[in-house]
mmCIF file of C-alpha atoms and ligand atoms in Angstrom:
data_model
loop_
_atom_site.group_PDB
_atom_site.id
_atom_site.type_symbol
_atom_site.label_atom_id
_atom_site.label_comp_id
_atom_site.label_asym_id
_atom_site.label_seq_id
_atom_site.Cartn_x
_atom_site.Cartn_y
_atom_site.Cartn_z
ATOM 1 C CA MET A 1 27.339 -4.372 3.682
ATOM 2 C CA LYS A 2 29.267 -2.101 5.850
ATOM 3 C CA LYS A 3 29.995 0.039 2.828
ATOM 4 C CA ILE A 4 26.128 0.354 2.082
ATOM 5 C CA GLY A 5 25.727 1.541 5.814
ATOM 6 C CA PHE A 6 27.994 3.983 5.613
ATOM 7 C CA ALA A 7 26.880 5.374 1.742
ATOM 8 C CA ILE A 8 23.224 5.759 3.460
ATOM 9 C CA ILE A 9 24.537 7.687 6.527
ATOM 10 C CA VAL A 10 26.345 9.779 4.546
ATOM 11 C CA PHE A 11 23.567 10.590 2.078
ATOM 12 C CA LEU A 12 21.273 10.853 5.245
ATOM 13 C CA VAL A 13 23.645 13.681 6.756
ATOM 14 C CA CYS A 14 23.918 15.350 3.598
ATOM 15 C CA PHE A 15 20.802 15.584 1.848
ATOM 16 C CA SER A 16 18.613 15.601 5.242
ATOM 17 C CA SER A 17 16.006 18.466 4.936
ATOM 18 C CA ARG A 18 16.968 19.066 8.456
ATOM 19 C CA ALA A 19 20.338 19.550 8.256
ATOM 20 C CA GLN A 20 21.539 23.302 8.052
ATOM 21 C CA LYS A 21 23.524 24.150 5.321
ATOM 22 C CA GLU A 22 27.003 25.652 5.873
ATOM 23 C CA VAL A 23 26.945 28.640 8.261
ATOM 24 C CA LYS A 24 28.430 31.487 6.340
ATOM 25 C CA ILE A 25 30.481 33.719 8.631
ATOM 26 C CA ALA A 26 32.423 36.675 7.476
ATOM 27 C CA PRO A 27 36.190 36.753 7.825
ATOM 28 C CA LEU A 28 38.252 38.400 10.828
ATOM 29 C CA GLY A 29 38.844 41.613 9.448
ATOM 30 C CA PHE A 30 35.896 42.177 7.208
ATOM 31 C CA ASP A 31 34.888 45.213 9.320
ATOM 32 C CA ARG A 32 38.107 46.702 9.768
ATOM 33 C CA GLU A 33 39.034 49.685 7.749
ATOM 34 C CA ASN A 34 41.614 49.476 5.332
ATOM 35 C CA THR A 35 43.547 52.927 4.453
ATOM 36 C CA SER A 36 45.178 51.575 1.275
ATOM 37 C CA ILE A 37 41.887 51.005 -0.640
ATOM 38 C CA ALA A 38 39.357 53.095 -2.481
ATOM 39 C CA LYS A 39 36.388 54.522 -0.292
ATOM 40 C CA GLY A 40 32.922 54.869 -1.250
ATOM 41 C CA LYS A 41 30.895 58.001 -0.081
ATOM 42 C CA ILE A 42 28.185 58.679 2.687
ATOM 43 C CA ASP A 43 26.011 61.807 2.470
ATOM 44 C CA THR A 44 22.629 62.675 3.713
ATOM 45 C CA ILE A 45 19.775 63.219 1.510
ATOM 46 C CA SER A 46 16.584 64.966 2.423
ATOM 47 C CA TYR A 47 13.071 64.294 0.592
ATOM 48 C CA VAL A 48 9.700 65.376 0.652
ATOM 49 C CA SER A 49 7.247 62.919 2.102
ATOM 50 C CA LYS A 50 3.790 63.228 1.161
ATOM 51 C CA THR A 51 2.959 60.211 3.503
ATOM 52 C CA VAL A 52 4.215 61.906 6.567
ATOM 53 C CA GLY A 53 4.045 65.361 5.616
ATOM 54 C CA THR A 54 7.458 66.596 6.492
ATOM 55 C CA THR A 55 10.912 66.582 4.853
ATOM 56 C CA ARG A 56 12.731 63.468 6.245
ATOM 57 C CA LYS A 57 16.514 62.449 6.080
ATOM 58 C CA ALA A 58 18.060 59.117 4.566
ATOM 59 C CA LEU A 59 21.767 58.185 4.309
ATOM 60 C CA ILE A 60 23.172 57.321 0.921
ATOM 61 C CA TYR A 61 26.359 55.191 0.361
ATOM 62 C CA THR A 62 27.704 55.739 -3.389
ATOM 63 C CA PRO A 63 30.578 52.858 -4.236
ATOM 64 C CA PRO A 64 34.093 53.638 -4.987
ATOM 65 C CA GLY A 65 34.420 54.818 -8.588
ATOM 66 C CA TYR A 66 30.630 56.264 -8.459
ATOM 67 C CA SER A 67 29.687 58.065 -11.917
ATOM 68 C CA GLY A 68 26.566 59.473 -12.924
ATOM 69 C CA LYS A 69 27.529 58.300 -16.388
ATOM 70 C CA GLN A 70 26.175 54.637 -15.277
ATOM 71 C CA ASN A 71 23.019 53.349 -13.658
ATOM 72 C CA TYR A 72 23.146 51.269 -10.481
ATOM 73 C CA PRO A 73 21.112 48.901 -8.604
ATOM 74 C CA VAL A 74 19.725 50.139 -5.101
ATOM 75 C CA LEU A 75 19.418 48.227 -2.033
ATOM 76 C CA TYR A 76 17.344 49.711 0.959
ATOM 77 C CA LEU A 77 18.839 49.061 4.263
ATOM 78 C CA LEU A 78 16.684 49.629 7.240
ATOM 79 C CA HIS A 79 17.539 50.150 11.107
ATOM 80 C CA GLY A 80 16.049 48.503 14.183
ATOM 81 C CA ILE A 81 13.587 50.055 16.807
ATOM 82 C CA GLY A 82 16.199 51.661 18.719
ATOM 83 C CA GLY A 83 17.906 53.307 15.947
ATOM 84 C CA ASP A 84 17.227 55.977 13.043
ATOM 85 C CA GLU A 85 18.798 56.592 9.595
ATOM 86 C CA LYS A 86 22.478 56.616 11.225
ATOM 87 C CA GLU A 87 22.069 53.502 13.116
ATOM 88 C CA TRP A 88 23.760 51.060 10.668
ATOM 89 C CA LEU A 89 26.424 53.651 9.902
ATOM 90 C CA ASN A 90 27.291 54.061 13.794
ATOM 91 C CA GLY A 91 27.094 50.465 14.734
ATOM 92 C CA GLY A 92 27.501 48.422 11.249
ATOM 93 C CA VAL A 93 29.961 50.425 9.682
ATOM 94 C CA PRO A 94 28.484 49.288 6.427
ATOM 95 C CA HIS A 95 30.513 51.787 4.479
ATOM 96 C CA ILE A 96 33.825 49.834 5.636
ATOM 97 C CA ILE A 97 32.377 46.245 5.101
ATOM 98 C CA LEU A 98 31.352 47.295 1.484
ATOM 99 C CA ASP A 99 34.685 49.067 0.729
ATOM 100 C CA ASN A 100 36.658 46.196 1.820
ATOM 101 C CA LEU A 101 34.229 43.625 -0.553
ATOM 102 C CA TYR A 102 34.682 46.165 -3.281
ATOM 103 C CA ALA A 103 38.265 46.148 -2.985
ATOM 104 C CA GLU A 104 38.451 42.174 -3.196
ATOM 105 C CA GLY A 105 36.102 42.293 -6.210
ATOM 106 C CA LYS A 106 33.208 40.378 -4.346
ATOM 107 C CA ILE A 107 30.494 42.482 -5.093
ATOM 108 C CA LYS A 108 28.644 44.547 -7.652
ATOM 109 C CA PRO A 109 28.575 48.358 -7.682
ATOM 110 C CA MET A 110 25.574 49.139 -5.931
ATOM 111 C CA ILE A 111 23.721 52.079 -4.349
ATOM 112 C CA VAL A 112 23.046 51.647 -0.693
ATOM 113 C CA VAL A 113 20.066 53.870 0.874
ATOM 114 C CA MET A 114 19.484 53.886 4.825
ATOM 115 C CA PRO A 115 16.422 55.677 5.546
ATOM 116 C CA ASN A 116 14.774 56.425 8.622
ATOM 117 C CA GLY A 117 12.099 53.585 8.802
ATOM 118 C CA ARG A 118 9.907 55.394 11.937
ATOM 119 C CA ALA A 119 7.652 57.205 9.127
ATOM 120 C CA MET A 120 6.205 59.967 11.670
ATOM 121 C CA PRO A 121 6.578 63.524 12.146
ATOM 122 C CA ASP A 122 8.881 63.222 15.198
ATOM 123 C CA ASP A 123 11.022 60.471 13.836
ATOM 124 C CA ARG A 124 13.790 60.313 16.304
ATOM 125 C CA ALA A 125 14.389 57.202 18.615
ATOM 126 C CA VAL A 126 13.580 59.174 21.865
ATOM 127 C CA GLY A 127 11.294 58.300 25.050
ATOM 128 C CA ASN A 128 9.652 55.030 24.778
ATOM 129 C CA ILE A 129 10.474 53.583 21.559
ATOM 130 C CA MET A 130 7.810 50.695 21.962
ATOM 131 C CA ALA A 131 4.998 53.329 22.323
ATOM 132 C CA PRO A 132 2.230 52.106 19.750
ATOM 133 C CA ASP A 133 2.292 55.053 17.802
ATOM 134 C CA LYS A 134 6.044 54.637 17.193
ATOM 135 C CA VAL A 135 5.742 51.002 16.560
ATOM 136 C CA GLN A 136 2.986 51.688 13.853
ATOM 137 C CA ALA A 137 5.330 54.227 12.247
ATOM 138 C CA PHE A 138 7.349 51.211 11.107
ATOM 139 C CA ALA A 139 4.306 49.785 9.316
ATOM 140 C CA ASN A 140 3.511 53.300 8.045
ATOM 141 C CA PHE A 141 6.743 53.507 6.167
ATOM 142 C CA GLU A 142 5.998 50.986 3.465
ATOM 143 C CA LYS A 143 4.117 53.696 2.048
ATOM 144 C CA ASP A 144 6.616 56.702 2.579
ATOM 145 C CA LEU A 145 9.133 54.113 0.870
ATOM 146 C CA LEU A 146 7.325 53.012 -1.894
ATOM 147 C CA ASN A 147 5.681 56.595 -2.767
ATOM 148 C CA ASP A 148 7.995 59.268 -1.842
ATOM 149 C CA LEU A 149 11.825 57.903 -0.885
ATOM 150 C CA ILE A 150 11.923 55.359 -4.177
ATOM 151 C CA PRO A 151 10.688 57.936 -6.243
ATOM 152 C CA PHE A 152 13.027 60.608 -4.824
ATOM 153 C CA ILE A 153 16.006 58.256 -5.398
ATOM 154 C CA GLU A 154 15.111 57.465 -8.918
ATOM 155 C CA LYS A 155 14.678 61.109 -9.825
ATOM 156 C CA ASN A 156 18.035 62.088 -8.485
ATOM 157 C CA PHE A 157 20.338 59.304 -8.789
ATOM 158 C CA PRO A 158 21.644 57.345 -11.728
ATOM 159 C CA VAL A 159 19.826 53.962 -10.754
ATOM 160 C CA PHE A 160 17.987 51.168 -12.448
ATOM 161 C CA THR A 161 14.352 51.347 -11.979
ATOM 162 C CA ASP A 162 13.232 47.813 -12.581
ATOM 163 C CA ARG A 163 12.379 45.194 -9.613
ATOM 164 C CA ASN A 164 15.509 43.219 -10.518
ATOM 165 C CA ASN A 165 17.725 46.094 -9.424
ATOM 166 C CA ARG A 166 16.151 46.919 -6.105
ATOM 167 C CA ALA A 167 16.747 44.912 -3.008
ATOM 168 C CA ILE A 168 15.393 45.485 0.605
ATOM 169 C CA ALA A 169 17.163 44.251 3.659
ATOM 170 C CA GLY A 170 17.234 45.351 7.491
ATOM 171 C CA LEU A 171 17.831 44.207 11.014
ATOM 172 C CA SER A 172 15.236 43.701 13.646
ATOM 173 C CA MET A 173 12.165 45.920 13.100
ATOM 174 C CA GLY A 174 13.733 46.497 9.838
ATOM 175 C CA GLY A 175 14.086 42.849 9.289
ATOM 176 C CA GLY A 176 10.392 42.596 9.684
ATOM 177 C CA GLN A 177 9.852 45.816 7.447
ATOM 178 C CA SER A 178 12.152 44.285 4.733
ATOM 179 C CA LEU A 179 9.990 40.605 4.436
ATOM 180 C CA ASN A 180 6.579 42.599 5.167
ATOM 181 C CA PHE A 181 7.465 44.996 2.066
ATOM 182 C CA GLY A 182 9.868 43.230 0.084
ATOM 183 C CA LEU A 183 7.343 39.971 0.073
ATOM 184 C CA GLY A 184 4.142 42.166 0.069
ATOM 185 C CA ASN A 185 5.770 44.316 -3.200
ATOM 186 C CA LEU A 186 7.112 41.606 -5.284
ATOM 187 C CA ASP A 187 6.459 43.951 -8.110
ATOM 188 C CA LYS A 188 9.016 46.059 -6.597
ATOM 189 C CA PHE A 189 11.630 43.984 -4.795
ATOM 190 C CA ALA A 190 13.539 40.852 -6.397
ATOM 191 C CA TRP A 191 15.706 40.592 -3.258
ATOM 192 C CA VAL A 192 14.622 40.624 0.408
ATOM 193 C CA ALA A 193 16.562 39.836 3.522
ATOM 194 C CA GLY A 194 15.597 39.801 6.914
ATOM 195 C CA PHE A 195 18.398 39.823 10.100
ATOM 196 C CA SER A 196 16.969 38.863 13.178
ATOM 197 C CA SER A 197 13.674 39.799 12.391
ATOM 198 C CA ALA A 198 11.304 41.386 14.987
ATOM 199 C CA PRO A 199 7.808 40.468 15.970
ATOM 200 C CA ASN A 200 6.583 43.204 13.542
ATOM 201 C CA THR A 201 7.173 40.269 10.748
ATOM 202 C CA LYS A 202 3.645 38.978 9.317
ATOM 203 C CA LYS A 203 2.472 35.740 9.955
ATOM 204 C CA PRO A 204 3.741 33.327 7.159
ATOM 205 C CA GLU A 205 0.226 32.839 5.682
ATOM 206 C CA GLU A 206 -0.102 36.648 5.695
ATOM 207 C CA LEU A 207 3.694 37.379 4.362
ATOM 208 C CA ILE A 208 3.356 34.530 1.710
ATOM 209 C CA PRO A 209 0.189 34.001 0.653
ATOM 210 C CA ASP A 210 1.027 32.833 -2.754
ATOM 211 C CA PRO A 211 4.083 30.612 -2.457
ATOM 212 C CA ALA A 212 4.324 30.110 -6.079
ATOM 213 C CA LYS A 213 4.277 33.616 -7.082
ATOM 214 C CA ALA A 214 7.157 34.126 -4.613
ATOM 215 C CA LYS A 215 9.089 31.376 -5.806
ATOM 216 C CA ARG A 216 8.417 32.576 -9.662
ATOM 217 C CA MET A 217 9.485 35.996 -8.573
ATOM 218 C CA LEU A 218 12.061 36.218 -6.042
ATOM 219 C CA LYS A 219 15.810 36.133 -7.001
ATOM 220 C CA LEU A 220 16.983 35.649 -3.380
ATOM 221 C CA LEU A 221 15.297 35.696 -0.037
ATOM 222 C CA TRP A 222 17.866 35.614 2.914
ATOM 223 C CA ILE A 223 16.726 35.154 6.367
ATOM 224 C CA SER A 224 19.168 34.788 9.501
ATOM 225 C CA CYS A 225 19.170 35.186 13.272
ATOM 226 C CA GLY A 226 21.513 34.539 16.167
ATOM 227 C CA ASP A 227 21.129 31.262 18.034
ATOM 228 C CA LYS A 228 20.990 32.952 21.442
ATOM 229 C CA ASP A 229 18.205 35.683 19.942
ATOM 230 C CA ARG A 230 14.988 35.447 21.958
ATOM 231 C CA LEU A 231 13.093 36.584 18.747
ATOM 232 C CA LEU A 232 14.674 33.488 16.771
ATOM 233 C CA SER A 233 10.931 32.176 16.424
ATOM 234 C CA PHE A 234 10.036 34.867 13.922
ATOM 235 C CA SER A 235 12.591 33.995 11.583
ATOM 236 C CA GLN A 236 12.215 30.054 12.357
ATOM 237 C CA ARG A 237 8.362 30.283 11.475
ATOM 238 C CA THR A 238 8.912 31.923 8.367
ATOM 239 C CA HIS A 239 11.623 29.589 7.547
ATOM 240 C CA ASP A 240 9.586 26.691 8.277
ATOM 241 C CA TYR A 241 6.458 27.904 6.091
ATOM 242 C CA LEU A 242 8.946 28.664 2.967
ATOM 243 C CA GLN A 243 10.224 25.398 3.464
ATOM 244 C CA GLN A 244 6.849 23.554 3.554
ATOM 245 C CA HIS A 245 5.884 25.533 0.334
ATOM 246 C CA LYS A 246 8.798 25.000 -1.414
ATOM 247 C CA VAL A 247 9.901 28.566 -1.813
ATOM 248 C CA PRO A 248 13.677 28.837 -2.159
ATOM 249 C CA HIS A 249 15.698 30.858 0.400
ATOM 250 C CA GLN A 250 18.395 30.726 2.360
ATOM 251 C CA PHE A 251 18.338 30.386 6.183
ATOM 252 C CA GLN A 252 21.080 30.529 8.551
ATOM 253 C CA ILE A 253 20.819 30.536 12.428
ATOM 254 C CA GLU A 254 24.260 31.608 13.338
ATOM 255 C CA PRO A 255 26.386 31.785 16.839
ATOM 256 C CA GLY A 256 25.066 35.213 18.364
ATOM 257 C CA ASP A 257 22.457 37.474 20.172
ATOM 258 C CA HIS A 258 20.356 40.241 18.910
ATOM 259 C CA ASP A 259 23.439 42.450 17.856
ATOM 260 C CA PHE A 260 25.423 43.879 15.306
ATOM 261 C CA LYS A 261 27.970 41.017 15.157
ATOM 262 C CA VAL A 262 25.088 39.223 13.235
ATOM 263 C CA TRP A 263 24.017 41.854 11.441
ATOM 264 C CA LYS A 264 26.939 42.942 10.083
ATOM 265 C CA ASN A 265 27.509 39.259 9.093
ATOM 266 C CA GLY A 266 24.045 39.691 7.201
ATOM 267 C CA LEU A 267 25.029 42.473 5.102
ATOM 268 C CA TYR A 268 28.463 40.853 4.065
ATOM 269 C CA GLN A 269 26.736 37.878 3.058
ATOM 270 C CA PHE A 270 23.641 39.572 1.471
ATOM 271 C CA ALA A 271 25.832 42.024 -0.436
ATOM 272 C CA GLN A 272 27.780 39.416 -2.390
ATOM 273 C CA LEU A 273 24.255 37.377 -3.234
ATOM 274 C CA VAL A 274 22.653 40.364 -4.171
ATOM 275 C CA PHE A 275 22.245 42.010 -8.116
HETATM 276 C C1 FER B 301 9.337 43.323 20.533
HETATM 277 C C2 FER B 301 10.438 43.164 20.531
HETATM 278 C C3 FER B 301 11.475 43.607 19.792
HETATM 279 C C4 FER B 301 8.919 44.470 19.436
HETATM 280 C C5 FER B 301 9.644 44.922 18.843
HETATM 281 C C6 FER B 301 11.159 44.568 18.854
HETATM 282 C C7 FER B 301 7.267 45.754 18.380
HETATM 283 C C8 FER B 301 12.520 45.262 18.093
HETATM 284 C C9 FER B 301 13.721 44.999 18.358
HETATM 285 C C10 FER B 301 14.459 45.690 17.446
HETATM 286 O O1 FER B 301 14.217 46.431 16.263
HETATM 287 O O2 FER B 301 15.705 45.890 17.870
HETATM 288 O O3 FER B 301 8.139 42.756 21.277
HETATM 289 O O4 FER B 301 7.692 44.756 19.200
#
């Protein structure tokens, strides 16, 4: 009898839907520059935005060994409310994280585009960053991304142009954008990730009105957040809905606050799962 009781407890602990699966945390040194490995390259690009009516900037990371002779999938990587196209580079060292992953053979060659997600003529993170027009500009970026930036990238870089080779991920406001734009345009994105997603994240019923379609079309949906983040409820309510409607996704609450420790880990994990 004791054995059966023990087996039942083991079963419940392992298969309870409430139990969080193993939390994935990057190993020490994942974000430390290694001078003896091949490096990718960061460039600034400028594209004409019909949506905003200006020429806008974005950063682009091309991987070690980058060559125009082959095509690459593209990850669009979005910043938060206090940032711009340089926020990831300055705070999250994505080039170092990715270079290290390439050196270990842990990721597929991809191009990473880091746009400015505040789609308005003055898109700098100055003044009151919470002003309604600036917050609205993060929603307006959907049109700039789909109609201006993606076509520019696809015209000027050797990239695949199908949904299976396009991913969107972001931190905080950029996490909300990634969930809103990715899940709202499943014909364009098969891979979606939100790190510490902000209150701009649409309500679950609006975000995923057709769970069966999301289930059918998504290759991967990743949602993560720090356990001390006051915005955790926005990730949690999305996860609860996805779980209730049986849409496969990876959800992790990890030790941390609303900061780059969580976002860098998000990039480290998602980069290995995407494409
Ligand atoms: C808010 C709290 C936080 C909000 C946005 C944020 C638009 C975004 C935070 C970030 O991007 O880091 O109420 O409203």
